[in-house]
Tab-separated table of N, CA and C in Angstrom:
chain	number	residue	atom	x	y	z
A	30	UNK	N	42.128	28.396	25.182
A	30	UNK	CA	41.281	28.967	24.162
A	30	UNK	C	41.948	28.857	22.796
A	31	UNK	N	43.251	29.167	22.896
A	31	UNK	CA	43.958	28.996	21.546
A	31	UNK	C	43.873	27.455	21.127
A	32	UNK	N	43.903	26.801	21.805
A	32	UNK	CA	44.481	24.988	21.338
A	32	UNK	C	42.691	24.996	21.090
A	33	UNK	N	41.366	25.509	21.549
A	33	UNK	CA	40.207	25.091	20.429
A	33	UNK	C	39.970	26.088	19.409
A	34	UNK	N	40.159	26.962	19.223
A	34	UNK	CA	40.696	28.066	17.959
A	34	UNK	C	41.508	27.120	16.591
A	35	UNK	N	42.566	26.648	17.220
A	35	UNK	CA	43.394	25.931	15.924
A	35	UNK	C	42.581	24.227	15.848
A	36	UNK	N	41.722	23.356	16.755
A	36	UNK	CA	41.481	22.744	16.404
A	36	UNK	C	40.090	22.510	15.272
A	37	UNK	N	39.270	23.695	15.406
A	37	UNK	CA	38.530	24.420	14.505
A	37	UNK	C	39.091	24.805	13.464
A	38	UNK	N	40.827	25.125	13.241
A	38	UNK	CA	41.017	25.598	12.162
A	38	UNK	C	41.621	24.701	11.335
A	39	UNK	N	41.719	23.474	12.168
A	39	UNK	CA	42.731	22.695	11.308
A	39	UNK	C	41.276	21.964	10.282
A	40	UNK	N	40.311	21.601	10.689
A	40	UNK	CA	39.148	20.660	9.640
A	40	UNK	C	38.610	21.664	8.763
A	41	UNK	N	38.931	22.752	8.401
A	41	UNK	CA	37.282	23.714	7.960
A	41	UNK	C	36.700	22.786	6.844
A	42	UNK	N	37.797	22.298	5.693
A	42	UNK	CA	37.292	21.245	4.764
A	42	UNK	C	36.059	20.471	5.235
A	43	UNK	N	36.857	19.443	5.837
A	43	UNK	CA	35.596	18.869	6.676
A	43	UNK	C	34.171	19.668	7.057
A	44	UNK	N	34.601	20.493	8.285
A	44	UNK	CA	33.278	21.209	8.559
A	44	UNK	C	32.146	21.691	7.321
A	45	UNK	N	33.114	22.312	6.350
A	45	UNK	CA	31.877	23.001	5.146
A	45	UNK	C	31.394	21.886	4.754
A	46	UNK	N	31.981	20.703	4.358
A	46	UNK	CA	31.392	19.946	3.797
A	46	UNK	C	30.324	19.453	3.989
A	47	UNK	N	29.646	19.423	5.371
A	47	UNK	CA	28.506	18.854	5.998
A	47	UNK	C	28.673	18.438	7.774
A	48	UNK	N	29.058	19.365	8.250
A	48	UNK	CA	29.619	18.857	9.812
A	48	UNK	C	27.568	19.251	10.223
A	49	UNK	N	26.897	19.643	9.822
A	49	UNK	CA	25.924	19.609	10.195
A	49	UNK	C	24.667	18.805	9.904
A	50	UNK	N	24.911	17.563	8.231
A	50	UNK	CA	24.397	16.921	7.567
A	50	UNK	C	24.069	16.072	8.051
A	51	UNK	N	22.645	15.057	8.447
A	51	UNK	CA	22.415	14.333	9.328
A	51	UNK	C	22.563	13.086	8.250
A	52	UNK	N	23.393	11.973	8.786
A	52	UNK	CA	23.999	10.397	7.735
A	52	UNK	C	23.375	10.092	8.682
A	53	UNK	N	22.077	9.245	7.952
A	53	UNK	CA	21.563	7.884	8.300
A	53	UNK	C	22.537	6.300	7.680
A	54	UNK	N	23.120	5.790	8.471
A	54	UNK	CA	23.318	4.367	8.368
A	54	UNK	C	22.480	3.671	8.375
A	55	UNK	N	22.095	2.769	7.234
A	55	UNK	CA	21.096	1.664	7.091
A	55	UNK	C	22.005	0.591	7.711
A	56	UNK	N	21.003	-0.355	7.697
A	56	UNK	CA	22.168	-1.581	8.230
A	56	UNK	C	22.747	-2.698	7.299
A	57	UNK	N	23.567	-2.805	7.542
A	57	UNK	CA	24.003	-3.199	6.153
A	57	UNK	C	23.372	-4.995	5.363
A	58	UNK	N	23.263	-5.415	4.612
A	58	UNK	CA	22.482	-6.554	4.000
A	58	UNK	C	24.142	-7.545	3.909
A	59	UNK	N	23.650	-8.823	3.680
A	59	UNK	CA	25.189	-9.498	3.710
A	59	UNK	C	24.422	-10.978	2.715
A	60	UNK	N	25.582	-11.030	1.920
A	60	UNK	CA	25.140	-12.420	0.929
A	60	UNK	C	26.367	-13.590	1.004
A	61	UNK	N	26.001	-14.922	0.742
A	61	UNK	CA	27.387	-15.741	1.056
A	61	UNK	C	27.285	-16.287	0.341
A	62	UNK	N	28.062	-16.241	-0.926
A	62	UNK	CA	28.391	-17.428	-2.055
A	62	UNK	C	29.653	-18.316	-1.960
A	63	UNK	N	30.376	-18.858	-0.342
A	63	UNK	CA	31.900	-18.962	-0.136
A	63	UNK	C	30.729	-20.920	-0.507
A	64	UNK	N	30.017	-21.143	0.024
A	64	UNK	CA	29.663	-22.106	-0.138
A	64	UNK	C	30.306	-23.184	1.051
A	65	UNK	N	30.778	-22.227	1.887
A	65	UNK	CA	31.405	-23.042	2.858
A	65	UNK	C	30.380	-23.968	3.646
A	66	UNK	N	30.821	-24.891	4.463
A	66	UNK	CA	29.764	-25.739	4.956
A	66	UNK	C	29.158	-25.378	6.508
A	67	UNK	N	30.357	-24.439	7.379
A	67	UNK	CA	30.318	-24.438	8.906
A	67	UNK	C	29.539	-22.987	8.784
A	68	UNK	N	28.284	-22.747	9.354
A	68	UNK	CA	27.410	-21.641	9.465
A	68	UNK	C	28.066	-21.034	10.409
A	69	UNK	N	27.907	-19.454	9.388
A	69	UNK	CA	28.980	-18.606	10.478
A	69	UNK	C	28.071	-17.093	10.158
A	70	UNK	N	26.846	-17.661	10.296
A	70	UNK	CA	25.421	-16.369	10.405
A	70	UNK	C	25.806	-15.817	11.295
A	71	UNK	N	26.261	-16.098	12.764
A	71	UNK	CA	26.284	-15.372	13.984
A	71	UNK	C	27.517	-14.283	14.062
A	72	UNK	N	28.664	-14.892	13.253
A	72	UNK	CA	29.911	-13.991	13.422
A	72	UNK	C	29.348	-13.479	11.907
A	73	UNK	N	29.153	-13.457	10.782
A	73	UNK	CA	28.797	-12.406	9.859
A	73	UNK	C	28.191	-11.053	10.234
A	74	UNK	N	26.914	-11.692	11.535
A	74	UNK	CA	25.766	-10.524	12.139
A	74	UNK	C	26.770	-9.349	12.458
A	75	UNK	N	27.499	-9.914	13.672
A	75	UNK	CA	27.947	-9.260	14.686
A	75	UNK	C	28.959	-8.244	14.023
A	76	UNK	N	29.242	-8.947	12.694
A	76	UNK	CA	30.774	-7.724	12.165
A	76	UNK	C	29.504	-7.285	11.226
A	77	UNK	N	28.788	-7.460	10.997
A	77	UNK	CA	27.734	-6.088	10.144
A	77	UNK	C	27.696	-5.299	10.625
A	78	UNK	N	27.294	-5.687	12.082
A	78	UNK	CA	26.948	-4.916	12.600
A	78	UNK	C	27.737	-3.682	13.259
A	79	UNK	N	28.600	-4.216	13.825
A	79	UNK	CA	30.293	-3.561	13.849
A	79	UNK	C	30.652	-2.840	12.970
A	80	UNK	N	30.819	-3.603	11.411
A	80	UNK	CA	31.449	-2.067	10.997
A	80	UNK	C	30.149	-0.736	10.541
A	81	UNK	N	28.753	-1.293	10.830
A	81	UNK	CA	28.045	-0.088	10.985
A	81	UNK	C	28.137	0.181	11.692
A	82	UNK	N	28.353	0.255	13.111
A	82	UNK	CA	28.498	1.107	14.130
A	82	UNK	C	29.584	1.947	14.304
A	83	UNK	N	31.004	1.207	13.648
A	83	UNK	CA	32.647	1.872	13.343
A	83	UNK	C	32.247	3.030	12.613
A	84	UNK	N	31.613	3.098	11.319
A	84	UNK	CA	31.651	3.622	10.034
A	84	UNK	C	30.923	4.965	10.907
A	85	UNK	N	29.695	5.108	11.899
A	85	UNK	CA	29.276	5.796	12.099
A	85	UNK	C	29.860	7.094	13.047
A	86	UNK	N	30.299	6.025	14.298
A	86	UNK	CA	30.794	6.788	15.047
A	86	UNK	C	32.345	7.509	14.835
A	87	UNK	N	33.130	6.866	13.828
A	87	UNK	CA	33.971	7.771	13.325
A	87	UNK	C	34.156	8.855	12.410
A	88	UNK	N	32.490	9.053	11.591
A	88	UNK	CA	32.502	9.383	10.846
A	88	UNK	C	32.033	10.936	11.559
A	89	UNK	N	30.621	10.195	12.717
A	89	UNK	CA	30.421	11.669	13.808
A	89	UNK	C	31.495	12.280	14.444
A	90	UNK	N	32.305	11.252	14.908
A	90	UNK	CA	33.583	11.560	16.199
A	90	UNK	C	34.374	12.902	15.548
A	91	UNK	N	34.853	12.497	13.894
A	91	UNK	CA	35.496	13.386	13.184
A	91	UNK	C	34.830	14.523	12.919
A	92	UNK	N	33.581	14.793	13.078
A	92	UNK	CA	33.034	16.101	13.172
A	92	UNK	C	31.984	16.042	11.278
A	93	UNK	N	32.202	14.984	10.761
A	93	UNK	CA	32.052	15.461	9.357
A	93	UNK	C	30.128	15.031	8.914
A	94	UNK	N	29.730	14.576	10.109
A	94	UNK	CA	27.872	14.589	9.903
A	94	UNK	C	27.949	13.829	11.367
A	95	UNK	N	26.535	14.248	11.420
A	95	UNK	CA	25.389	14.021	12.683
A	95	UNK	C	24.916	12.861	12.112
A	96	UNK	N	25.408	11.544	12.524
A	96	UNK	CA	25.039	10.269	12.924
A	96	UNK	C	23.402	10.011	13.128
A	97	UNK	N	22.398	9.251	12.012
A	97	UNK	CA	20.865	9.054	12.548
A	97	UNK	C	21.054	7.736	12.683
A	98	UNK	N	20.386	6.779	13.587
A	98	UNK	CA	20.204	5.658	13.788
A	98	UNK	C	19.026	5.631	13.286
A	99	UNK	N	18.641	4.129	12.695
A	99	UNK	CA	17.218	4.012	11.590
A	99	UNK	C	16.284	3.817	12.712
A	100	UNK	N	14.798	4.173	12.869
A	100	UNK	CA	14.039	4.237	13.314
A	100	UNK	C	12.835	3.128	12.962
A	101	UNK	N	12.438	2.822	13.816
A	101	UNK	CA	11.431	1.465	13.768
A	101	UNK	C	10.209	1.902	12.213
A	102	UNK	N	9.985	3.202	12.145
A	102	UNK	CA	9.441	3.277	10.795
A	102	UNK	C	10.475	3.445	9.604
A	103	UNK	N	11.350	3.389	9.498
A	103	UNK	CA	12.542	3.006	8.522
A	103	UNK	C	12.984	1.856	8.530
A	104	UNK	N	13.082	0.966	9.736
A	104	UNK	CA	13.191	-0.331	9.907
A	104	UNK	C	12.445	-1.387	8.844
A	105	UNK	N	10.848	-0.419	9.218
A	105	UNK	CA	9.426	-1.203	8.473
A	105	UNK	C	9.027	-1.238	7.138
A	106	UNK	N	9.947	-0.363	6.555
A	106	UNK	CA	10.036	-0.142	5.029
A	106	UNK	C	10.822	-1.366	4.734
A	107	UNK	N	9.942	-2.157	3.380
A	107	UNK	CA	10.428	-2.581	2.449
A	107	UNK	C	11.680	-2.260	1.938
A	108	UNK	N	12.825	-3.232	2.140
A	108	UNK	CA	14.254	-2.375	1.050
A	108	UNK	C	13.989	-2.195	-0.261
A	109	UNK	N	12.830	-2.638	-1.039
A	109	UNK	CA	13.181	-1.981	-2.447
A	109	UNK	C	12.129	-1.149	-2.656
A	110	UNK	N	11.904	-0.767	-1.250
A	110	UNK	CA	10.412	0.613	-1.543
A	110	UNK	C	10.862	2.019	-0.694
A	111	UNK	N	11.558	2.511	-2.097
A	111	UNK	CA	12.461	3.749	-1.821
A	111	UNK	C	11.472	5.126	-1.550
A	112	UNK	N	10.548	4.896	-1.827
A	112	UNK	CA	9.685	6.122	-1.654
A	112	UNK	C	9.545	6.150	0.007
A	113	UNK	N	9.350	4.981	0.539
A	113	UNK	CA	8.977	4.434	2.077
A	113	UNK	C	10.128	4.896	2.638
A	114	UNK	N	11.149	4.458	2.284
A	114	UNK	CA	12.797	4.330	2.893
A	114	UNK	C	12.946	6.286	2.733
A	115	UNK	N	12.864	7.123	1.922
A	115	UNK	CA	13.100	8.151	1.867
A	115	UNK	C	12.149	8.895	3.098
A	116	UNK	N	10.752	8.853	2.743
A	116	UNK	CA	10.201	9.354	3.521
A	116	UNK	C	10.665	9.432	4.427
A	117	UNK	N	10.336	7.882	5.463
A	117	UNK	CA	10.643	7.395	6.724
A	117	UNK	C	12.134	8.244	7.085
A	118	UNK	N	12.902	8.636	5.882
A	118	UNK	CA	14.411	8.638	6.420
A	118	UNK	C	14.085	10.193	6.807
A	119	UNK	N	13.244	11.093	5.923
A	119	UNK	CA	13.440	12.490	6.083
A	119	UNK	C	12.684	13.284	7.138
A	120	UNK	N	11.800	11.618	7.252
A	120	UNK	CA	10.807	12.298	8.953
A	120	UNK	C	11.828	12.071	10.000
A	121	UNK	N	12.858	11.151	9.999
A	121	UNK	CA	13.770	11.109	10.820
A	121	UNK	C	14.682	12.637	10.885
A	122	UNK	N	15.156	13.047	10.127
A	122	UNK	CA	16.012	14.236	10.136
A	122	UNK	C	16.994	14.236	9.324
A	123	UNK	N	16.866	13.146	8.394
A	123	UNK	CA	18.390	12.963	8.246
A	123	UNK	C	18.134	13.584	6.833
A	124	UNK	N	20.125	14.082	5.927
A	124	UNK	CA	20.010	14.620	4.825
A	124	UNK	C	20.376	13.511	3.913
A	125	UNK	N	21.358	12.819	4.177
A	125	UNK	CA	21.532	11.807	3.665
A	125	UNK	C	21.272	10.192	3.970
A	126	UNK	N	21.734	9.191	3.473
A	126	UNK	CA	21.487	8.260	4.099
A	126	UNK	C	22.747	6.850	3.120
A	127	UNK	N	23.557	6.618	3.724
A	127	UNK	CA	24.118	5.463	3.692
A	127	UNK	C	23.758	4.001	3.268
A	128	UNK	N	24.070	2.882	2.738
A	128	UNK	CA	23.512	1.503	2.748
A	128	UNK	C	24.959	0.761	2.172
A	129	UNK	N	24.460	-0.195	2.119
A	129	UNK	CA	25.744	-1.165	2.028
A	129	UNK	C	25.484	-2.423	2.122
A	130	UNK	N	25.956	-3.281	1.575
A	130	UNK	CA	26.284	-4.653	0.954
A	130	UNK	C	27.826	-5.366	1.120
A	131	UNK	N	27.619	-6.495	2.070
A	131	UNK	CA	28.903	-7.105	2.205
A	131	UNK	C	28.422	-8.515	1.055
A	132	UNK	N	29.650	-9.244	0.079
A	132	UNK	CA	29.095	-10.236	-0.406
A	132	UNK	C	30.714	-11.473	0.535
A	133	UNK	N	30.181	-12.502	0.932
A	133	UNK	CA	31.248	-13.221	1.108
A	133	UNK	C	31.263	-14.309	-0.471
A	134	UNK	N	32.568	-14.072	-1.578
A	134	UNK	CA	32.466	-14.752	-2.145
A	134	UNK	C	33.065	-15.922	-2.315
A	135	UNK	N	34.255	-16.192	-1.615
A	135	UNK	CA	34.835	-17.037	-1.471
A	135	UNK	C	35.509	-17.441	0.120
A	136	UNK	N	35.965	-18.375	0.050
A	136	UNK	CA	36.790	-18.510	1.885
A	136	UNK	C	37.587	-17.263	1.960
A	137	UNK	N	38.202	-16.564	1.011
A	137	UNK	CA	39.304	-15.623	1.333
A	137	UNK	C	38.706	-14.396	0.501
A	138	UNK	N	38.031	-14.369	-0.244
A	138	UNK	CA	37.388	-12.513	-0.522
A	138	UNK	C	36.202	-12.502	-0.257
A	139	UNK	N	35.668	-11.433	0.326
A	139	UNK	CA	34.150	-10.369	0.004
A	139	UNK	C	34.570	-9.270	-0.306
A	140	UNK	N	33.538	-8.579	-0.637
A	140	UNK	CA	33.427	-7.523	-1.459
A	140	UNK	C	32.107	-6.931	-0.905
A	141	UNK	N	32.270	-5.656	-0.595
A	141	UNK	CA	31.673	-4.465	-0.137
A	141	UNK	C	31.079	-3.425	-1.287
A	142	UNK	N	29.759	-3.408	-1.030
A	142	UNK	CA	29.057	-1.807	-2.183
A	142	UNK	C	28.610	-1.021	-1.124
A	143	UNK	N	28.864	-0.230	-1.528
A	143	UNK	CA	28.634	1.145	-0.422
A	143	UNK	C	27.919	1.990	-1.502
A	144	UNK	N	27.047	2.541	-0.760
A	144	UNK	CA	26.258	4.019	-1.722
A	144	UNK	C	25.760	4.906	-0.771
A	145	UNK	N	25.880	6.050	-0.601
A	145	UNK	CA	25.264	7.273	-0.279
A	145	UNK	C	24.190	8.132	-0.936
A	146	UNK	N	23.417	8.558	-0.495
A	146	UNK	CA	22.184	9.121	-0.936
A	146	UNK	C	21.383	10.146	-0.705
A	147	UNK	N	21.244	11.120	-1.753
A	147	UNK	CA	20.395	12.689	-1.191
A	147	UNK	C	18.902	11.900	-0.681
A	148	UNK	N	18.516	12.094	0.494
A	148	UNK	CA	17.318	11.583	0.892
A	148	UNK	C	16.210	12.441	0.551
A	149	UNK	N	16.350	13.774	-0.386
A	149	UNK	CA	15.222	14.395	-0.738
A	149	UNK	C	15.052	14.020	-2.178
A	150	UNK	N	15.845	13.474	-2.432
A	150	UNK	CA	15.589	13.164	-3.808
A	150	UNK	C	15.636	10.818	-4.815
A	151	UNK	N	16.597	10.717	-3.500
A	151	UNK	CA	17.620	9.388	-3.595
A	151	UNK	C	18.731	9.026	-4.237
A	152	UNK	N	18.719	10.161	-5.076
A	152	UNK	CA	19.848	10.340	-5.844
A	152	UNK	C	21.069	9.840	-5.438
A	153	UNK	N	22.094	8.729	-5.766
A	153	UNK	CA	23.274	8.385	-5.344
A	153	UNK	C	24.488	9.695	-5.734
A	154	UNK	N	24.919	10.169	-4.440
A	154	UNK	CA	26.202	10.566	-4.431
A	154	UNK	C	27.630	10.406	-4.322
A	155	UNK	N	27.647	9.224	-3.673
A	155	UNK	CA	28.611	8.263	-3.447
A	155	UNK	C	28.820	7.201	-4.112
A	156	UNK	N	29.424	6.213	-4.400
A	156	UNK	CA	29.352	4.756	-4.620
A	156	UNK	C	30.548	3.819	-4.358
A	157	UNK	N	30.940	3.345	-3.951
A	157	UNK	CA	32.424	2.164	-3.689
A	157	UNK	C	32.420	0.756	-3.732
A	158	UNK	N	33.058	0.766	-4.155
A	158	UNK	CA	33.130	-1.137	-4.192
A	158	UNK	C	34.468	-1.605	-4.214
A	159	UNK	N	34.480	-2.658	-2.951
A	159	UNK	CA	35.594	-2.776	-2.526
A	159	UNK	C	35.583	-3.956	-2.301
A	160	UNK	N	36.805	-5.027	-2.463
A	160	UNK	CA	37.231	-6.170	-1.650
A	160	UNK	C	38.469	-5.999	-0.873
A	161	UNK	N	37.719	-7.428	-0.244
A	161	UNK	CA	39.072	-7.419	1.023
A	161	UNK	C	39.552	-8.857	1.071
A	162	UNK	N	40.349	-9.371	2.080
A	162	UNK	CA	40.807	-10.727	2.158
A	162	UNK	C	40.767	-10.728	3.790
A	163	UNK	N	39.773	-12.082	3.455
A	163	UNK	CA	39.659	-12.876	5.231
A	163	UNK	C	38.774	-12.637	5.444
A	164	UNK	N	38.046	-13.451	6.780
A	164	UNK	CA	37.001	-13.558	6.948
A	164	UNK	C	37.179	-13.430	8.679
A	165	UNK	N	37.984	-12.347	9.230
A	165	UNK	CA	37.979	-12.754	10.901
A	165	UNK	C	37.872	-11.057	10.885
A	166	UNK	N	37.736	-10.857	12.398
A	166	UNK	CA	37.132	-9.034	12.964
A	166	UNK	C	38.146	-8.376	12.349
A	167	UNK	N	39.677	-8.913	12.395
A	167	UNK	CA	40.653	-7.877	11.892
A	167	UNK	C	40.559	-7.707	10.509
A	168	UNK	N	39.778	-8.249	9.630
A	168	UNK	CA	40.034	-8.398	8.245
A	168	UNK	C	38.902	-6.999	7.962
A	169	UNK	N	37.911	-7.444	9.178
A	169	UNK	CA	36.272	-6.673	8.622
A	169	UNK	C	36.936	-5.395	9.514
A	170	UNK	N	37.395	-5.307	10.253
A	170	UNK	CA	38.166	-3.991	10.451
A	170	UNK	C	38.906	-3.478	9.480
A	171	UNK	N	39.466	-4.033	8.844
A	171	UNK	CA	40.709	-3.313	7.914
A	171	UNK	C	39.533	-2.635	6.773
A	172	UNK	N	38.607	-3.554	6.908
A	172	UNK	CA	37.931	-3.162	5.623
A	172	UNK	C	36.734	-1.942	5.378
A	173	UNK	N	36.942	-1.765	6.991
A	173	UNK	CA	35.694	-0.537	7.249
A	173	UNK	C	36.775	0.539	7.433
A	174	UNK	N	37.772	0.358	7.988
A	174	UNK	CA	38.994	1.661	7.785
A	174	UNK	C	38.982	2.204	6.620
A	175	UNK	N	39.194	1.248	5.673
A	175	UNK	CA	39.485	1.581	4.247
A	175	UNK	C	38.239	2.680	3.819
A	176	UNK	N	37.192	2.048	3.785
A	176	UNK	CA	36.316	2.708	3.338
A	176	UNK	C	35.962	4.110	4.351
A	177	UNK	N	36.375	3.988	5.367
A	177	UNK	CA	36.068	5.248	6.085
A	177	UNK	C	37.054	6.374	5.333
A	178	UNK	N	38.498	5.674	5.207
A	178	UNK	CA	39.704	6.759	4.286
A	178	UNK	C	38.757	7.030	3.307
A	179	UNK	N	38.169	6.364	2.343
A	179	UNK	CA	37.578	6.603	1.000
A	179	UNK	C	36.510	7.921	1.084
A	180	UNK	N	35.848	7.467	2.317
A	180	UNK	CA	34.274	8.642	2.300
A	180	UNK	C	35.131	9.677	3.051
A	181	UNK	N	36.232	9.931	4.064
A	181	UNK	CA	37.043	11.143	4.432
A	181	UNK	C	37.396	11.760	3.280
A	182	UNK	N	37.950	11.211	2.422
A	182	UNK	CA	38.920	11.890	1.193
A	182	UNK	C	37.833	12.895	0.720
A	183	UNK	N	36.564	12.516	0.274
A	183	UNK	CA	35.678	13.300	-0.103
A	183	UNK	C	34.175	12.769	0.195
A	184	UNK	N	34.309	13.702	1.087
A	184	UNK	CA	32.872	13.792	1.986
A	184	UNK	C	32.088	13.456	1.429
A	185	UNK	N	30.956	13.067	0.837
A	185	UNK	CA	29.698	13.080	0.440
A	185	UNK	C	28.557	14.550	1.052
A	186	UNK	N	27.857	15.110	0.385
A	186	UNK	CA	27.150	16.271	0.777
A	186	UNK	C	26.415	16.631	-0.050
A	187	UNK	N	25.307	16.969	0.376
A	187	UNK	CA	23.939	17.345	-0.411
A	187	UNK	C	24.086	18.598	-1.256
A	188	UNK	N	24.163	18.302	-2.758
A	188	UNK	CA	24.551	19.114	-3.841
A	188	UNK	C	23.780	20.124	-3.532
């Protein structure tokens, strides 16, 4: 009983911040200006997709929001029809909602935009932009760590 007493006491930060806030992850969009010649659509997908699934489940695992997966009527929204995307997001449950942008710009950098968002309003609370170097799982790992340190340091939470 004592060892879940102190593990409750060690996050409260965390917890106030939103351990009850439902983060929708969008999925993330990906652009390639490396101009390279060998199509590498299939391994881009798969690490999108990856570090949305990383970003999520560590972000639930740590206790700091309730994880929404997008729903076939959030799916069906237009990305630049935010009224659709909000709705859809708040019939889902969620308080906030996540999105993100990988750009590959060269053989050796992309660069990541991240934004967070009050879904009652859309208001950005968050924002990051980040590069990394390489283009293999360990690189797109290093690079969703990073940004997971970034959104830990300070939570995002509905003002």
């Amino acid at each position: 009983m004592l060892a879940v007493i102190s593990l409750f006491a060690a996050t409260p930060a965390a917890r106030s911040a939103g351990a009850q806030a439902g983060l929708l992850i969008m999925p993330f969009g990906f652009l390639d200006t490396s101009g390279e010649q060998r199509d590498q659509k299939a391994d881009h997908e798969k690490r999108l997709v990856e570090m949305s699934r990383r970003i999520g489940t560590e972000l639930q695992d740590k206790g700091l929001y309730r994880v929404i997966q997008p729903t076939p009527g959030i799916l069906s929204c237009d990305s630049r029809d935010q009224e659709c995307l909000l709705a859809e997001a708040r019939k889902a449950g969620t308080d906030l909602i996540l999105a993100g942008a990988v750009q590959k710009a060269s053989t050796l950098i992309s660069q990541i935009w991240v934004g967070v968002f009050d879904a009652s309003d859309g208001k950005r609370i968050l924002y990051r932009q980040l590069s990394f170097r390489g283009d293999t799982d360990e690189a797109w790992q290093h690079a969703a760590d990073f940004l997971l340190q970034q959104i830990e340091a300070d939570p995002p939470h509905k003002p």
